[in-house]
Amino acid sequence: MSLRNIIPDKIHPEVWKNRMGDIDDIILYALNSFSPMSRAEFISDEKTRRMNKNTFHKHAKELKTRGYIDSYRDGQKSFYNILPLGENELSRRLFKYNLDFDTLVETQSKKNKNLANRYSKVFRANKIDDPEIQIEYLKLVSVITHDKLSEVYSKDEFNKLILYLTFNHPKFFPKYTISIENFIKKYNKISEGKLSKSFITTFIELVVEKKKYGFNFHKISVEAKGIELYFTEDSEYGQIFKLIVDSKLKDLLSLKNLGFLDLSYSTLQNTYDDIIHCLTKDFKLFHPELSNSLFQLIERYRDSIKQQIIKHIPNELIEFSTFSLLPGRKIKSKIINESEKKDIEKLNEMKLLIEINKIEQAKSILNKILIQGLNKNLVVKLMELVAELVRNDRLDVAKMVYEETLTTSGVQTYNLNSVVDDFIISYVQKELNEGNSDAVLKLIENYEKYNGEPTLPYLHIKISTLIDMGRDYEAKEVVDKMSENRNKYGVFIDSELYPDTNFSDVESLQKDVKEEKLKKSFDYMIGILNSRFFMKVGNYSHSLEIINEIFDLNIKTPKLYSLKAMNEINLELFEQALKTIDEGLIISPSNLKLNQIKTTALFKLRRYDDALAAINVTIELDPYFEDPDSSKNLVMKAWIFFYKDDLNNALKVVNEAYNKFPHLSDVYEIGSLIYDLRGKYEKALELINVAEEKGKSIIPYNKAQLLKNIKKYPEALATINVAIKNSLEDPINYQMKAMILAEMERYDEALVQINQSINLSDGGDRGLDSIKEQILQRKALLIANQGKKKEAIEIIKEAINFNPKWASGSYHVYGEILMIFENYTGAIEQFMFAIKLPFTPIETYIKLGKSYLELRRLDEALKYLEIGKYEAQHRVKKTILTKENVEIEQDYPQVELIEEAEKYIDEIISLKEETQKSSVYYTFLLLLKSKNGEKSYYTGHTNNLYRRLNEIRKRPPKKNIASIKLLYFDIFSSRKEAIDRSKEIDKLSEQEKVELINFREDSI
């Protein structure tokens, strides 16, 4: 019976369900059991347990898209195979069916058998004989499938990376564990898939540490041996580790709850030691040498418990979440006096008790701390705790801590005995300056619960925070509610609007201040907030209209002038903005914001020297950067130097900003750009990562380019793939992906990406054509080196046709291809095309000289090699910094090209010495011409001719021309022929003269 009749009938009835089941499951089940299968084995409109063509194609296409199955053609038939990702998916799906145990075992066995067959070649190629290594390898590749990483790593690279992870599983320590360097040294030699150190470290960073692909690993660092070990959290090994650690921690909590011990650092330390003993001695899960490393692993595991709690996931181990790294095993520690140390320990203990809702015990410890006396550091920490509690909805506890602290004798010296509002507002401002808008909003919302009806200052902060977070319309709703309920919020007078009025007593304000001033203050505040809202959402014209309406009320404040100028800048009315600022500076010359905006307007006008002068004035207004806004001054100064191309001073300002404002992400971005321009890509990448960590929205293209420049191709691909996913219509991201793939020599994939970029750009971007041209050039050279001449020439001609007037690079590559196949005359022709076009590569002159040399056309060879050498010495420039701190340009010699040119020049000199006799014959021919009665300046070479004849023939020099004629006359068939030939000498080109000399030499 044929397979066509057997296979569908052997699909389990629970899966088939009379054709009413999941079609995807049916296809996966069949392929898992009987791969490969032809399409015909699934399709029939007549038989039961078959499906029609459209149904099969629809589901098979979807399964292929997901990477579950693959297909191939054999003659006229299509065949299908299940892929590793499909096997994993099938295992997951089968649990929803009521399958018997034998069927599940059979399915899993088939999957394991397929997996073993698939990777048996890997074991043979890498000489892996140990069955334990093979089993662990297969476990890893059943979870980390190549399908998920195929865009980043080739199959051979992937296989080797998994092998590296396998060797460095803790169960194989120390027998098989291996450093990156030794792994590369050993396994790059014996199998396909060449890896570099950056490839492996990037793989570990992406897959293991950053978990970009959804794989969860534990990592153990063994610093003494310079290696790291890895095991997956979901593996049997990982589950046993979790079970032991959780069990021991729960036992500790039980003992504590029964009153047998207190929860402290020392008891936790003992528990850790017990866990490590259990892992290394009892269960022998880890080697005893790993004890110290396991301590750090357990700490990280406990930190993950804390992260779960933060995400509001219930966890029995919540009590351990507040402990920091245990004393005694810190990598670094600060030296503090014993008194402060005890206070901090008690404070940590109090935090723990608050965390587990033991409020009375926490209060008791707080009182003990306060009774012993306060120091400024401790008061600050207590206030930080208050703000943290408010932010986390622990309002009653926050009030308790705050009031207990304020009633303590001596606290007044720290100016903290006002009201809770003052501290919270200052804390809000600090958080806002550091970009923690989410935390601020949470704190404000909780404060409203704690303090009852919100006050206008608080609402003002809330609205500003919402606008800063981009939640503009929520901010507008609050503004509108404020406008509708003015009386609800009591008296509000803006201090900027009425700076000379004393409003310290609220009651007196209500009595003394006129209703007109109250209304004016309220309308002013609402107008400012509305203007900010419309400016934030991009409606600058309407924002400007609102500001002008406020000006019409005869209100003039620095804030109004600032907002007006900012809107004018956004509308690109830079000159008008400068006029507005100058008007504002008349009433408030030292206003920081106005001076900052003036700098911005000058910067936008590219008046960089004026902008630099303006920012220096601004910095002098607040030299100690006490105003939170002052931090922006150094950022602006760095940008000004950057755009003046004064990178040295830009970097100086950036370094100053690092030290003063380490939280500012913009500073790291500028630093990254500077180092990028100077070719220090590693440092640039380091800074751009810091900027990203600090909340800066980094353009993925820039980061991917840096990764490409330092040859971290997998990470560069991963970065640009995220950008493409987030913005499918942006051609620049496809362009970067193409360049990365090209450097990885994956040219066909690169061409697909650059074509996509060209299509999205409507095909009119010369820059994209240039990139595609470069990819084709690289591909053509690769094909040529494989011996495929015709195909290589077709590819390079395609590159030339993009824009023949700018194709010097492609003509150069065409010449190189012809040189590979020793067609030097053809190569010369292509190089000549290249040097007639703009942007001729330096290498073109050298390759042209080499081609002439191969043809023994020495004068032309020497000419172009000398040009190439000169260009290599002087064309490329670099900027250096003199002792006087001045940047100057100087030559940046291309050493490799210079050495190549000199090598060929030396060869030519050697050849010329060997062919000196040719020049003798040439001189003699010219002398014959003179003897025939025709004047020639070559007759002055007679004495030189005698010398050369003497060197060649080793005879005494002859004294007359007649003797010379007789001696060499036999090279011509007759005197007449010699004379006739001599008449044509001056008509010959230099090359023809050389060929004539060579011909005469050969004749003799």
PDB file of N, CA and C in Angstrom, residues 14 22 77 81 175 308 310 520 543 814 837 913 992:
ATOM      1  N   GLU A  14      -7.831  11.884  17.620  1.00  0.00           N
ATOM      2  CA  GLU A  14      -8.070  13.101  18.400  1.00  0.00           C
ATOM      3  C   GLU A  14      -7.564  14.343  17.668  1.00  0.00           C
ATOM      4  N   ASP A  22      -7.769  21.179  14.068  1.00  0.00           N
ATOM      5  CA  ASP A  22      -6.902  22.271  13.634  1.00  0.00           C
ATOM      6  C   ASP A  22      -6.043  21.788  12.474  1.00  0.00           C
ATOM      7  N   LYS A  77       7.421  17.630  -8.381  1.00  0.00           N
ATOM      8  CA  LYS A  77       6.716  17.472  -7.112  1.00  0.00           C
ATOM      9  C   LYS A  77       7.278  18.406  -6.035  1.00  0.00           C
ATOM     10  N   ASN A  81       8.974  19.403   4.779  1.00  0.00           N
ATOM     11  CA  ASN A  81       9.666  18.896   5.969  1.00  0.00           C
ATOM     12  C   ASN A  81       9.249  19.710   7.176  1.00  0.00           C
ATOM     13  N   LYS A 175      35.922  20.023  33.637  1.00  0.00           N
ATOM     14  CA  LYS A 175      36.450  19.098  32.626  1.00  0.00           C
ATOM     15  C   LYS A 175      36.417  19.690  31.224  1.00  0.00           C
ATOM     16  N   GLN A 308      10.014  40.830  40.608  1.00  0.00           N
ATOM     17  CA  GLN A 308       8.666  40.262  40.522  1.00  0.00           C
ATOM     18  C   GLN A 308       7.705  41.039  41.411  1.00  0.00           C
ATOM     19  N   ILE A 310       8.025  44.137  42.350  1.00  0.00           N
ATOM     20  CA  ILE A 310       7.793  45.447  41.727  1.00  0.00           C
ATOM     21  C   ILE A 310       6.716  45.344  40.662  1.00  0.00           C
ATOM     22  N   LYS A 520      -6.709  88.161  37.505  1.00  0.00           N
ATOM     23  CA  LYS A 520      -5.622  88.333  36.550  1.00  0.00           C
ATOM     24  C   LYS A 520      -4.555  87.245  36.735  1.00  0.00           C
ATOM     25  N   SER A 543      -0.536  78.673  19.935  1.00  0.00           N
ATOM     26  CA  SER A 543       0.163  78.957  21.191  1.00  0.00           C
ATOM     27  C   SER A 543       0.624  80.410  21.222  1.00  0.00           C
ATOM     28  N   TYR A 814      36.107  46.546 -12.194  1.00  0.00           N
ATOM     29  CA  TYR A 814      36.113  45.834 -13.485  1.00  0.00           C
ATOM     30  C   TYR A 814      37.564  45.520 -13.874  1.00  0.00           C
ATOM     31  N   LEU A 837      37.202  59.860 -14.502  1.00  0.00           N
ATOM     32  CA  LEU A 837      35.969  60.198 -13.788  1.00  0.00           C
ATOM     33  C   LEU A 837      36.290  60.763 -12.407  1.00  0.00           C
ATOM     34  N   GLU A 913      67.404  48.030 -15.509  1.00  0.00           N
ATOM     35  CA  GLU A 913      68.847  47.769 -15.496  1.00  0.00           C
ATOM     36  C   GLU A 913      69.194  46.582 -16.388  1.00  0.00           C
ATOM     37  N   GLU A 992      55.371  52.480 -28.587  1.00  0.00           N
ATOM     38  CA  GLU A 992      55.854  51.879 -29.835  1.00  0.00           C
ATOM     39  C   GLU A 992      57.384  51.845 -29.879  1.00  0.00           C
TER      40      GLU A 992
END
